XYZ file of N, CA and C in Angstrom:
777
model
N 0.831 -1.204 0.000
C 0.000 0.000 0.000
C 0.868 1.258 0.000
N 2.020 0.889 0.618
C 2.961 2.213 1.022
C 3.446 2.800 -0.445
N 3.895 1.686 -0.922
C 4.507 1.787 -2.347
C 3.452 2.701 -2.955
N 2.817 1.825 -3.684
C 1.412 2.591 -4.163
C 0.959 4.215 -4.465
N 1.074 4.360 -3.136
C 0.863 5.349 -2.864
C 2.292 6.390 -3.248
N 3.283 5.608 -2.958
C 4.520 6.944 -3.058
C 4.970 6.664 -5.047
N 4.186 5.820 -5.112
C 4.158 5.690 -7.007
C 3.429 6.510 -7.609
N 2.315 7.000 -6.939
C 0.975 7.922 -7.778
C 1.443 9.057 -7.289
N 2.687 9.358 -6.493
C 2.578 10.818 -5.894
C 4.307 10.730 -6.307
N 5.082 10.153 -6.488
C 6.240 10.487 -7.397
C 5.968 11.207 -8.756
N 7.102 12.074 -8.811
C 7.564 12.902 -10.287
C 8.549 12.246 -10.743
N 9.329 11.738 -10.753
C 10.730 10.579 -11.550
C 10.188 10.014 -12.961
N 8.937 10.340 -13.055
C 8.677 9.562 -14.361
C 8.333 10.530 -15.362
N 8.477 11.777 -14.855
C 7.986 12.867 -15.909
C 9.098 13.571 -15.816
N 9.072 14.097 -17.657
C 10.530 15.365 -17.578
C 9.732 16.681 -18.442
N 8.546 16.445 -17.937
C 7.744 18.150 -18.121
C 7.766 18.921 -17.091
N 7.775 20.175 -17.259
C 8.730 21.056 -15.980
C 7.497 22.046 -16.584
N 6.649 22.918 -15.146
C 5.983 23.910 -15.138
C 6.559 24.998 -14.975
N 6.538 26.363 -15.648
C 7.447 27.521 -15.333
C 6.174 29.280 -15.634
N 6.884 29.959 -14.915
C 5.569 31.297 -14.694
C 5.051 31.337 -16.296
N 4.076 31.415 -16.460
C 3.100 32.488 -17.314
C 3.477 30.844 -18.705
N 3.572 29.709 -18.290
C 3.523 28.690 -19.617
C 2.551 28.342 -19.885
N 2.099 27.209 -20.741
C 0.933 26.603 -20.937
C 0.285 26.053 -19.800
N 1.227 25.285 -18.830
C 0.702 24.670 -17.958
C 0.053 25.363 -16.616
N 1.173 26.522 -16.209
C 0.392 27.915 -15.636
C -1.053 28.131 -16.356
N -1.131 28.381 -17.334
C -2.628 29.082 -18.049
C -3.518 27.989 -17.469
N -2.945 26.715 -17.686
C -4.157 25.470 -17.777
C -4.926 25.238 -16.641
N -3.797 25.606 -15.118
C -4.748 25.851 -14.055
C -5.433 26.970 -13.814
N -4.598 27.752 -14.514
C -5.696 29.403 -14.493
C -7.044 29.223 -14.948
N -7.061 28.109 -16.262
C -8.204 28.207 -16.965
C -8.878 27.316 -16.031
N -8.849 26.395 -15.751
C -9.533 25.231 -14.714
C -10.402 26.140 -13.465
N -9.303 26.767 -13.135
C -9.963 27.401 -11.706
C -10.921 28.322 -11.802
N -10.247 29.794 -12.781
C -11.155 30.508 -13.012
C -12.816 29.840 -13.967
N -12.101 29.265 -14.853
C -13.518 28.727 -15.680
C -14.740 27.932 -14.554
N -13.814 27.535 -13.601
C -14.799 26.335 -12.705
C -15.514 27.332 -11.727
N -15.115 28.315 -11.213
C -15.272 29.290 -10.799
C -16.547 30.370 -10.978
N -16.258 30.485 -12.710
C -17.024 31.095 -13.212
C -18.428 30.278 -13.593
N -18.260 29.101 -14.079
C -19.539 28.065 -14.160
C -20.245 28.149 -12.401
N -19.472 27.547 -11.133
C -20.367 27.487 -10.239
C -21.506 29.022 -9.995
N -20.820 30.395 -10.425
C -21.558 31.245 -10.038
C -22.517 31.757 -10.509
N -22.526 31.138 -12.082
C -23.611 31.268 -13.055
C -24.360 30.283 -13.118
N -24.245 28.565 -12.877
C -25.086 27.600 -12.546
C -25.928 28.046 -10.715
N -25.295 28.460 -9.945
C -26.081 28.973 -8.712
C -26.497 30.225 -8.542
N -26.705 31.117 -9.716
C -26.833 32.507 -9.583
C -28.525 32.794 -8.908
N -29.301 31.637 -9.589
C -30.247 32.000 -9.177
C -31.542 30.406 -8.662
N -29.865 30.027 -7.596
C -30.371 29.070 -6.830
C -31.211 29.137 -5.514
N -31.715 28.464 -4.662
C -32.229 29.266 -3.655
C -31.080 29.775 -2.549
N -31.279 30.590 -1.292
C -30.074 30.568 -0.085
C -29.815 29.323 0.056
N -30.422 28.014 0.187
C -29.884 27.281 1.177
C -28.985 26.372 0.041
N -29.189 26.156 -1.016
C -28.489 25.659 -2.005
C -26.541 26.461 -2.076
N -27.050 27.680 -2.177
C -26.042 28.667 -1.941
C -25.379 28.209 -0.897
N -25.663 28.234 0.393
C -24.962 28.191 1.227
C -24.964 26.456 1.667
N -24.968 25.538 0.794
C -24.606 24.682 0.593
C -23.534 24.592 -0.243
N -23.378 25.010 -0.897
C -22.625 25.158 -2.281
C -21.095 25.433 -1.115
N -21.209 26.797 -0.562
C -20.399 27.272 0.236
C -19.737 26.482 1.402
N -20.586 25.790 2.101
C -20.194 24.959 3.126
C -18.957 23.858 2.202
N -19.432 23.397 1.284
C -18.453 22.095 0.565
C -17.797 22.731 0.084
N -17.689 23.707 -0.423
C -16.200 24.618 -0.687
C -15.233 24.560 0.692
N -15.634 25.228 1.569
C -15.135 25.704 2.707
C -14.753 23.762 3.421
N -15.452 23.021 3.174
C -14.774 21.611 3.695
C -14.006 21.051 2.648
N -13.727 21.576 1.218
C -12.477 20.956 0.409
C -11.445 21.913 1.454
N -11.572 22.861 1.605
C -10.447 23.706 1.693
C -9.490 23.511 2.656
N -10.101 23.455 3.857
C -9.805 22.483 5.148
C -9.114 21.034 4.579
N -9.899 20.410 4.120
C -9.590 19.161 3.729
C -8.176 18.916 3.076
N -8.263 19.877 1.966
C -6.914 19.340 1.471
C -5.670 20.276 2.040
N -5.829 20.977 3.004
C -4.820 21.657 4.000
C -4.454 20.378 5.020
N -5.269 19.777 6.000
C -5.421 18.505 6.923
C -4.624 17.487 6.179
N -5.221 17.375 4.553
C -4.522 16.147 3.740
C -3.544 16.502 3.436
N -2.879 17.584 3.486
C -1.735 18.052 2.716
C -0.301 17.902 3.987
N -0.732 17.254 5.230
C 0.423 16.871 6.184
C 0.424 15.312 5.946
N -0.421 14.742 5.752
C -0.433 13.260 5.755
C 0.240 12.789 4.448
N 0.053 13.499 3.379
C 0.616 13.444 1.619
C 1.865 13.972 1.990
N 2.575 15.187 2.272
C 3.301 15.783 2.126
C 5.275 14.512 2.070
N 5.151 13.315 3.492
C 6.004 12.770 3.897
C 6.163 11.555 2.681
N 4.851 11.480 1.771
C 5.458 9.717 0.972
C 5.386 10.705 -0.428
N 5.646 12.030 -0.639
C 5.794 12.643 -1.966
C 6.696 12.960 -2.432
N 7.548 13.196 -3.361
C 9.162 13.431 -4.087
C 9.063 14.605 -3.972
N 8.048 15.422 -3.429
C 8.182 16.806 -3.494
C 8.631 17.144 -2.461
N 8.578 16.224 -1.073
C 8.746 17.066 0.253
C 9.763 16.018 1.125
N 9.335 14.912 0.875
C 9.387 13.298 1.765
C 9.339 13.744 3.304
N 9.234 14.785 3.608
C 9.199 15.647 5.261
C 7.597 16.019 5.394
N 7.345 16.410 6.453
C 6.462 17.409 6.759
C 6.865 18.994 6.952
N 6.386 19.774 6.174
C 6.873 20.888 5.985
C 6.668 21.843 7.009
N 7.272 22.399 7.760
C 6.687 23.400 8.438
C 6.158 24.632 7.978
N 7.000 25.357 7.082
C 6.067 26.203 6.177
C 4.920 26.419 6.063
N 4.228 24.821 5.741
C 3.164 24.984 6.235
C 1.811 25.093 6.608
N 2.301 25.477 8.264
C 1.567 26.015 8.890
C 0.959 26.977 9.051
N -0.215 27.757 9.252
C -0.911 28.415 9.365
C -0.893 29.854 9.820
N 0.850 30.282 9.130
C 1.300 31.450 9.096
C 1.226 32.560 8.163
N 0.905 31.783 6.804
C 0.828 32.863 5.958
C -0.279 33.027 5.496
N -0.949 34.376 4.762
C -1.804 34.898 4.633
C -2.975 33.519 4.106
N -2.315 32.457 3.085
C -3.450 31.569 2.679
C -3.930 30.668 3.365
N -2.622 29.996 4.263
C -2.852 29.059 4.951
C -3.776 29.638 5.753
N -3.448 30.418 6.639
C -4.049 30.988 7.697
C -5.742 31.759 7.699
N -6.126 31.938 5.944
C -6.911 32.302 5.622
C -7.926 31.110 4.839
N -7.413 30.111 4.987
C -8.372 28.693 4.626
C -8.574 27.860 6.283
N -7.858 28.155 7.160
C -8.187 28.037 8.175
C -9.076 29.065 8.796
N -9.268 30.591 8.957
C -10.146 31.224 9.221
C -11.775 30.718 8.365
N -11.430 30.499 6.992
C -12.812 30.136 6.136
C -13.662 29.560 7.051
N -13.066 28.633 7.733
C -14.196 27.347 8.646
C -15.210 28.078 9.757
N -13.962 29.056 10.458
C -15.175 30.022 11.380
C -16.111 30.934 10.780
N -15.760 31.955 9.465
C -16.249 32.574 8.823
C -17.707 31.833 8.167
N -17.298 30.344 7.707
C -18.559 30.181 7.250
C -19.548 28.880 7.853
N -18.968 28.817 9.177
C -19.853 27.826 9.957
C -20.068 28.695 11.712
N -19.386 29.897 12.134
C -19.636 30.315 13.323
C -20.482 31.797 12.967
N -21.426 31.860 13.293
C -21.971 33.152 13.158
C -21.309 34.514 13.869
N -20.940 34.056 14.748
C -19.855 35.078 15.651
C -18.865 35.547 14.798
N -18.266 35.484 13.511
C -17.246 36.055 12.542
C -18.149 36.467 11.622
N -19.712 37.036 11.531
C -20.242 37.224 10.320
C -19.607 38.759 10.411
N -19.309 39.039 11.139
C -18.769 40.683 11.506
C -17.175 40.871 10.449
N -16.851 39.990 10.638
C -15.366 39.930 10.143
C -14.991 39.311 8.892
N -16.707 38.547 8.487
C -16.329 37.382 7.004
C -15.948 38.693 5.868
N -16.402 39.724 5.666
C -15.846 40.028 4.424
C -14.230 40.814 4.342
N -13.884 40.849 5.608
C -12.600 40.949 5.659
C -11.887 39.328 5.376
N -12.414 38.292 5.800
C -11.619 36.671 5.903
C -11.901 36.506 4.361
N -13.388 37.063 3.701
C -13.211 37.208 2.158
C -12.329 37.218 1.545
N -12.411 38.887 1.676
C -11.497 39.377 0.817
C -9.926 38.995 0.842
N -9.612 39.156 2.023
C -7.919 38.080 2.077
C -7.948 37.050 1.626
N -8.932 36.102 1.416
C -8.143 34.954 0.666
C -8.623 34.987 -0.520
N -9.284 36.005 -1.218
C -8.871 36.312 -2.963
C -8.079 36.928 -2.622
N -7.685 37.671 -2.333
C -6.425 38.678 -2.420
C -5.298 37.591 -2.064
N -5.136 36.919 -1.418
C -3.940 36.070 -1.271
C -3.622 34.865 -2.287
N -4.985 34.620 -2.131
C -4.750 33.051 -2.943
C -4.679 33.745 -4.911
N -5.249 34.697 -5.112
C -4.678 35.511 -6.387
C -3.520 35.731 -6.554
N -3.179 36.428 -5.619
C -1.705 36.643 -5.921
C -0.503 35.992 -5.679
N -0.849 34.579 -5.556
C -0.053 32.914 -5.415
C -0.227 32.546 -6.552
N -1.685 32.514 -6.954
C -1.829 31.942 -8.385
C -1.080 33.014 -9.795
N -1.084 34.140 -9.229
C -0.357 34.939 -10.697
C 1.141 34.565 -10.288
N 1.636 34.396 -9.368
C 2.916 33.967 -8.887
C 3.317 33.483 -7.928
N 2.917 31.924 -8.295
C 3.363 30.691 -7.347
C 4.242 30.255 -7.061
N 5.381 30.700 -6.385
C 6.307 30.695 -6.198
C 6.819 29.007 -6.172
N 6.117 28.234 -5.511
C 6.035 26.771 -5.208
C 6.404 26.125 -6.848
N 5.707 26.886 -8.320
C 5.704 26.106 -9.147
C 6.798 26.697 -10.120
N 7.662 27.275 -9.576
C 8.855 27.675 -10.252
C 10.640 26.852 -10.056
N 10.512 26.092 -9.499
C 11.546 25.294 -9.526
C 11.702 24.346 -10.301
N 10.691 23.885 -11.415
C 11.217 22.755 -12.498
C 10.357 21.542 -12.181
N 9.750 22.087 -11.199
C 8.588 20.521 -10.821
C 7.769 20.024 -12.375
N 7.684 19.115 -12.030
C 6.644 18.605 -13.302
C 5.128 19.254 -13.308
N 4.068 19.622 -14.262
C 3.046 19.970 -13.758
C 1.747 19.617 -12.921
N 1.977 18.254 -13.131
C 1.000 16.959 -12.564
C 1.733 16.513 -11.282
N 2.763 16.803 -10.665
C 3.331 16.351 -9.733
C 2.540 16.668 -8.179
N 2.594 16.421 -7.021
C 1.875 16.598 -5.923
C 2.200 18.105 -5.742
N 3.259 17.836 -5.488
C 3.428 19.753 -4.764
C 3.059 20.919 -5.912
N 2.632 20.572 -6.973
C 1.957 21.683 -7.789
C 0.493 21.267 -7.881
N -0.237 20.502 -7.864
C -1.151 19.506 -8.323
C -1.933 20.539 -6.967
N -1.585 20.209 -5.752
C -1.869 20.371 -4.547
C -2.760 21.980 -4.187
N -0.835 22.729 -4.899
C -1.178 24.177 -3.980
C -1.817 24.918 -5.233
N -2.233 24.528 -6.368
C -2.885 25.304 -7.084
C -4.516 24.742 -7.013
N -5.072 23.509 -6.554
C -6.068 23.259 -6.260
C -5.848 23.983 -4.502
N -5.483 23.989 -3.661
C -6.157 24.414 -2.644
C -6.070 26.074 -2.963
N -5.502 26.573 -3.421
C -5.654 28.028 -3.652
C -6.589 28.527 -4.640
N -7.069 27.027 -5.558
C -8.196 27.510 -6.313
C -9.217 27.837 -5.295
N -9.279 26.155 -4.584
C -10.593 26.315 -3.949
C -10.807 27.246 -2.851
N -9.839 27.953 -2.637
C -10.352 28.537 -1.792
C -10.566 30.810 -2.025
N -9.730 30.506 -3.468
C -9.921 31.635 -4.421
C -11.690 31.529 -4.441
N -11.907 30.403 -4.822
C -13.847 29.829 -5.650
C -14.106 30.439 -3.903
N -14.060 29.825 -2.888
C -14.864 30.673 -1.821
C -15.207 31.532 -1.689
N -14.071 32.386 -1.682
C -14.330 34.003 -1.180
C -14.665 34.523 -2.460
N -14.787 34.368 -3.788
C -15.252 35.013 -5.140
C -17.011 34.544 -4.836
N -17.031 33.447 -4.427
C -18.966 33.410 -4.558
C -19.482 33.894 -3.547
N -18.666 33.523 -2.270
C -19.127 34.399 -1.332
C -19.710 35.788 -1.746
N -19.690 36.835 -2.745
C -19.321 37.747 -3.332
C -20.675 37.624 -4.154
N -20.127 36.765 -5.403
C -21.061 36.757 -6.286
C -22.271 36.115 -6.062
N -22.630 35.283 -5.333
C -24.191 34.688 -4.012
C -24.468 35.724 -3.870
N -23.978 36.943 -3.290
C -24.279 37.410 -1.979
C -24.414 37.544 -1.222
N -23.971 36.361 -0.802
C -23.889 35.959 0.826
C -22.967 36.870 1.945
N -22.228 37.681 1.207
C -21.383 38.803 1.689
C -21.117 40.004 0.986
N -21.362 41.165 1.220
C -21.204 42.439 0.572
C -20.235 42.949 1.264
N -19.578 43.594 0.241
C -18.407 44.931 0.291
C -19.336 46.188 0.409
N -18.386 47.182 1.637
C -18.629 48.354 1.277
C -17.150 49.003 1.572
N -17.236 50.403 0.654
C -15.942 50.624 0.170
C -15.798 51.891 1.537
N -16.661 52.230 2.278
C -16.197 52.600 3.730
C -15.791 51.786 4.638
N -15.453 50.917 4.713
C -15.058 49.518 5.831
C -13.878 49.063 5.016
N -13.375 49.522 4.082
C -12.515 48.704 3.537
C -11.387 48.891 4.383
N -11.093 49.962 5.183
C -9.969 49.846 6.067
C -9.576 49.028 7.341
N -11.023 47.661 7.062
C -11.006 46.990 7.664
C -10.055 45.516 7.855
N -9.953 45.850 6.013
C -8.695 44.675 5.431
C -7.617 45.254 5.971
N -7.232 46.344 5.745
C -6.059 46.881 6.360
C -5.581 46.713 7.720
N -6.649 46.442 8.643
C -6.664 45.893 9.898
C -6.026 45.067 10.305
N -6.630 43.901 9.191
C -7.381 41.981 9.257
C -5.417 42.131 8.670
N -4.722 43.112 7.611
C -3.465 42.529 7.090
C -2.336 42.790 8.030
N -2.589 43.529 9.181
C -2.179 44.034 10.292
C -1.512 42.803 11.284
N -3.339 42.211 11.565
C -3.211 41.063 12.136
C -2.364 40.257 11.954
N -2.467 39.720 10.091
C -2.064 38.576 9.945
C -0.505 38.893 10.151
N 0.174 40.394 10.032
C 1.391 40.452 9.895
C 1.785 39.933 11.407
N 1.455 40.665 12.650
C 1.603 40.273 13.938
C 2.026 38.537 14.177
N 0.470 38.022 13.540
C 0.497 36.732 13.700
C 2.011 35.727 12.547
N 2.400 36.372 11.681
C 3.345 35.792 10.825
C 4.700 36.367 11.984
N 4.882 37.199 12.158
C 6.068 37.982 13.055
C 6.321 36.638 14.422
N 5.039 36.387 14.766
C 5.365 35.456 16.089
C 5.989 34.319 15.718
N 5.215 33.987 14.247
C 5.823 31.993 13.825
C 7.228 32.547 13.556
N 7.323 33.811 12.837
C 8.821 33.400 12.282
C 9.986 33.972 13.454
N 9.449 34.398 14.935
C 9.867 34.159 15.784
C 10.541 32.812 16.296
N 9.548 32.034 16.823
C 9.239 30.967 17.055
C 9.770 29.784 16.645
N 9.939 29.780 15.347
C 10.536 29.014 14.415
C 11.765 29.319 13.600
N 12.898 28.474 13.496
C 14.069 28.958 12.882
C 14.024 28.582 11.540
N 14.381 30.127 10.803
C 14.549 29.550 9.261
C 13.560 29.987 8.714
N 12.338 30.463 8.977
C 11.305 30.452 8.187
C 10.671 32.103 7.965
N 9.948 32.250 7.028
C 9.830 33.729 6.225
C 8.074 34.031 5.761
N 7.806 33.594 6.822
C 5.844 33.972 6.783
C 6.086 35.204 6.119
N 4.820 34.933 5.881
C 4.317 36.572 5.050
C 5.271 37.350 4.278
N 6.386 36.460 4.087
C 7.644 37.312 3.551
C 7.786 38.515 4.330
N 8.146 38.647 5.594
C 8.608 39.531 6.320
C 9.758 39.333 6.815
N 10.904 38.411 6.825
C 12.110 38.078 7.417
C 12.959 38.133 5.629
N 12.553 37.777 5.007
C 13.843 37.760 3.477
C 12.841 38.527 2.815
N 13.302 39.180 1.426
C 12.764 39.396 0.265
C 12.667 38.448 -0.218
N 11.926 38.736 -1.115
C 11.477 37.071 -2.089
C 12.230 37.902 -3.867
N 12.551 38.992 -3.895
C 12.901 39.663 -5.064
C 14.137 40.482 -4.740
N 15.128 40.375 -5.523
C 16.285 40.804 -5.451
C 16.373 42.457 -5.414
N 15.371 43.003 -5.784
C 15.280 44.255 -6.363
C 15.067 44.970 -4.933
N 14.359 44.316 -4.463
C 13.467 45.371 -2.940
C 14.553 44.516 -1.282
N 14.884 45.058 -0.871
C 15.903 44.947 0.310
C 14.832 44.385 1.715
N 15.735 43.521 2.323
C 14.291 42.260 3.364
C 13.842 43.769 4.183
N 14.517 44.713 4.537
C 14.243 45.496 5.423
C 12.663 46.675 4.944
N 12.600 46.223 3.799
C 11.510 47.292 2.867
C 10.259 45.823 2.988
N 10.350 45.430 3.296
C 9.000 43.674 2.797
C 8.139 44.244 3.758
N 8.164 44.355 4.969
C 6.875 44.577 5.834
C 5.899 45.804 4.982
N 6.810 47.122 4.969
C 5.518 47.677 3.833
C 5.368 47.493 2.301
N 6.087 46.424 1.739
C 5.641 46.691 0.610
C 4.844 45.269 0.674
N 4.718 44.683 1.593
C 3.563 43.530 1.592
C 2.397 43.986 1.684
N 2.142 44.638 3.101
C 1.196 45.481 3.631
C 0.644 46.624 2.022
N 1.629 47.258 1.549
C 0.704 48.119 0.527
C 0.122 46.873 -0.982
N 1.641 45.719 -1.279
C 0.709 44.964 -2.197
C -1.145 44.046 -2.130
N -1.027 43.798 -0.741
C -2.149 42.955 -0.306
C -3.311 44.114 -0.282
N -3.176 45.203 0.259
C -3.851 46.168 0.639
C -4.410 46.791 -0.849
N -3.324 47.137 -1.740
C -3.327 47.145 -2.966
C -4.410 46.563 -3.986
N -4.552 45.053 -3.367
C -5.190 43.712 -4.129
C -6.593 43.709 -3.741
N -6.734 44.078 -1.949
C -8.131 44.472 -1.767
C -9.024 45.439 -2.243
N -8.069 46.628 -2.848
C -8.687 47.604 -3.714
C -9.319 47.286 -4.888
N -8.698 46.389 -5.247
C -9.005 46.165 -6.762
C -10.487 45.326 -6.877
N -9.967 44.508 -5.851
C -11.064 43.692 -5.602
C -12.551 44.645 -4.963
N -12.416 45.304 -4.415
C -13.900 46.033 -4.321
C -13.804 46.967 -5.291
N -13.218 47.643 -6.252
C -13.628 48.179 -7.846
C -13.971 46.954 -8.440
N -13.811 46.149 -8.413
C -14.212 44.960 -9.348
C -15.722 44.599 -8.852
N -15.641 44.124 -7.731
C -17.007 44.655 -6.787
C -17.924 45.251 -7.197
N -17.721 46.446 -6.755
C -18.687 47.498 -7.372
C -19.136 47.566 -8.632
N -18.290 47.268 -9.831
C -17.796 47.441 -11.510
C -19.163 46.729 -11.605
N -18.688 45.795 -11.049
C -20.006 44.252 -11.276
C -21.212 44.413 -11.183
N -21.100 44.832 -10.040
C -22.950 45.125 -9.445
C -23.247 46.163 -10.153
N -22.870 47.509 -10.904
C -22.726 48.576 -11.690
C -23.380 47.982 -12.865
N -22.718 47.130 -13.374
C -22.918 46.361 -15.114
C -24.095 45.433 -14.484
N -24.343 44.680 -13.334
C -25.398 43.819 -13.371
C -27.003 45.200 -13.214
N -26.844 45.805 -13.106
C -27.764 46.874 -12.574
C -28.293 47.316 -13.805
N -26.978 47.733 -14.840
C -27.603 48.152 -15.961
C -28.230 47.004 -16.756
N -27.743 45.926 -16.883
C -28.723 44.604 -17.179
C -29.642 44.550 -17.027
N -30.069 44.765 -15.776
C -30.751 44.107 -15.022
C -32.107 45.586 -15.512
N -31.669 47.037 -15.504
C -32.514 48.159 -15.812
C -32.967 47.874 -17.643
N -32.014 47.521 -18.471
C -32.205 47.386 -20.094
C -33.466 46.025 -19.944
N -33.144 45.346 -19.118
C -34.231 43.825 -19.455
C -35.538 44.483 -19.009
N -35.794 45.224 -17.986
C -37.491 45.730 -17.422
C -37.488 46.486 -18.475
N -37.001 47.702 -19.042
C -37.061 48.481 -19.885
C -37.746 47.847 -21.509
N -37.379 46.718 -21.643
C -37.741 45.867 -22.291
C -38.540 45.176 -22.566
N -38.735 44.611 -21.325
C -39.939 44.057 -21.420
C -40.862 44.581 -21.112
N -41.243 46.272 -20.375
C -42.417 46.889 -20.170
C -42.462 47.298 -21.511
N -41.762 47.815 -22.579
C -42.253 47.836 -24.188
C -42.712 47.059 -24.839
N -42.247 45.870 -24.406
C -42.984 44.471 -25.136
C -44.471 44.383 -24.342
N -44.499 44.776 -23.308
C -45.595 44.804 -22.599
C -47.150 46.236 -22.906
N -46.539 47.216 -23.515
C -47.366 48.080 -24.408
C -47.365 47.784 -25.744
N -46.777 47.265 -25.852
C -46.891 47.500 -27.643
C -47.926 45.868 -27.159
């Protein structure tokens, strides 16, 4: 069984290598976003409880393959260890672990569109640059296979969360992300206390040669902060264009309705 298992989760048999912005990059782009985009237009006009069904099994892949991803991690060619990394220090990890309170404790309904918006904003900006899938791994291999499905699924959360409605943005509270990125910095500062060697939130090294480790705390803080912006113009953009839709179709049909 042991075998087995470290046979379906070995790379030794493949010499295809995934690298930024290739075919094989696009192919999960297209997977995620397209799958993404189908669930919110097949449930657009499902009932709530379907919706927030829909949501709950999102929010238990997400968990799930974080939980599965210590038990896989030790019989895979990608790791053969358990990684400390990780743990539930950086903005995604730590933000697919918040998902579970956000969308099963009512006591965080105060705080879900901040736990939202961070994990599109995080798990986006992993997927435009995954750092994990730049070393030559194969594309089908576990450790890519893995972190681009759990960052899909948990991208697909916080985007329907959104597009349901099950959570609204308003662009006066948005300095609430700024808060929530506050937090998470505090909370990354303690692990990489705590722990030797390690670079949560990219606040202990640069990850880019260009910007000096001593500049990362704000230029994290303004990129993430940055990402939440965009994301409530996109927000708004949406509900803007669904409005005018939504005004051209009555408009429409009360003419079809005189004539």
């Amino acid at each position: 069984m042991k075998e087995l298992v470290r046979r379906l989760l070995s790379e030794n048999g493949s010499k295809l290598t995934i690298g930024l912005f290739d075919v094989w990059h696009f192919m999960y782009l297209f997977i995620i976003l397209g799958g993404c985009a189908f669930l919110a237009y097949k449930f657009q006009n499902k009932s709530k409880e379907a919706k927030t069904k829909l949501l709950r099994v999102l929010a238990y892949l997400v968990i799930g393959f974080y939980i599965a991803d210590f038990f896989l991690m030790p019989l895979s060619d990608s790791y053969n260890r358990i990684s400390v990394d990780k743990l539930p220090f950086h903005i995604c990890t730590l933000m697919g672990v918040m998902a579970q309170f956000a969308q099963f404790n009512k006591k965080f309904e105060k705080i879900k569109h901040v736990i939202v918006t961070l994990a599109i904003a995080g798990s986006i900006m992993w997927m435009c640059y995954p750092g994990s899938a730049l070393g030559g791994q194969p594309p089908f291999s576990y450790i890519i296979f893995q972190t681009f499905m759990y960052h899909g699924i948990l991208f697909t959360w916080g985007v329907l969360n959104l597009a349901l409605g099950e959570v609204r943005l308003d662009f006066g509270k948005i300095w609430h992300n700024l808060c929530g990125i506050m937090a998470i910095m505090v909370w990354a500062a303690i692990g990489n206390t705590l722990y030797d060697d390690q670079n949560w939130f990219f606040l202990a090294n640069s990850i880019f040669d260009f910007i000096p480790d001593t500049a990362m705390p704000p230029v994290v803080i303004a990129c993430v902060f940055g990402v939440c912006i965009v994301i409530y113009s996109v927000y708004y953009a949406a509900i803007a264009i669904a409005k005018r839709i939504s005004d051209h179709s009555h408009t429409a049909n009360r003419i079809r309705h005189i004539a």
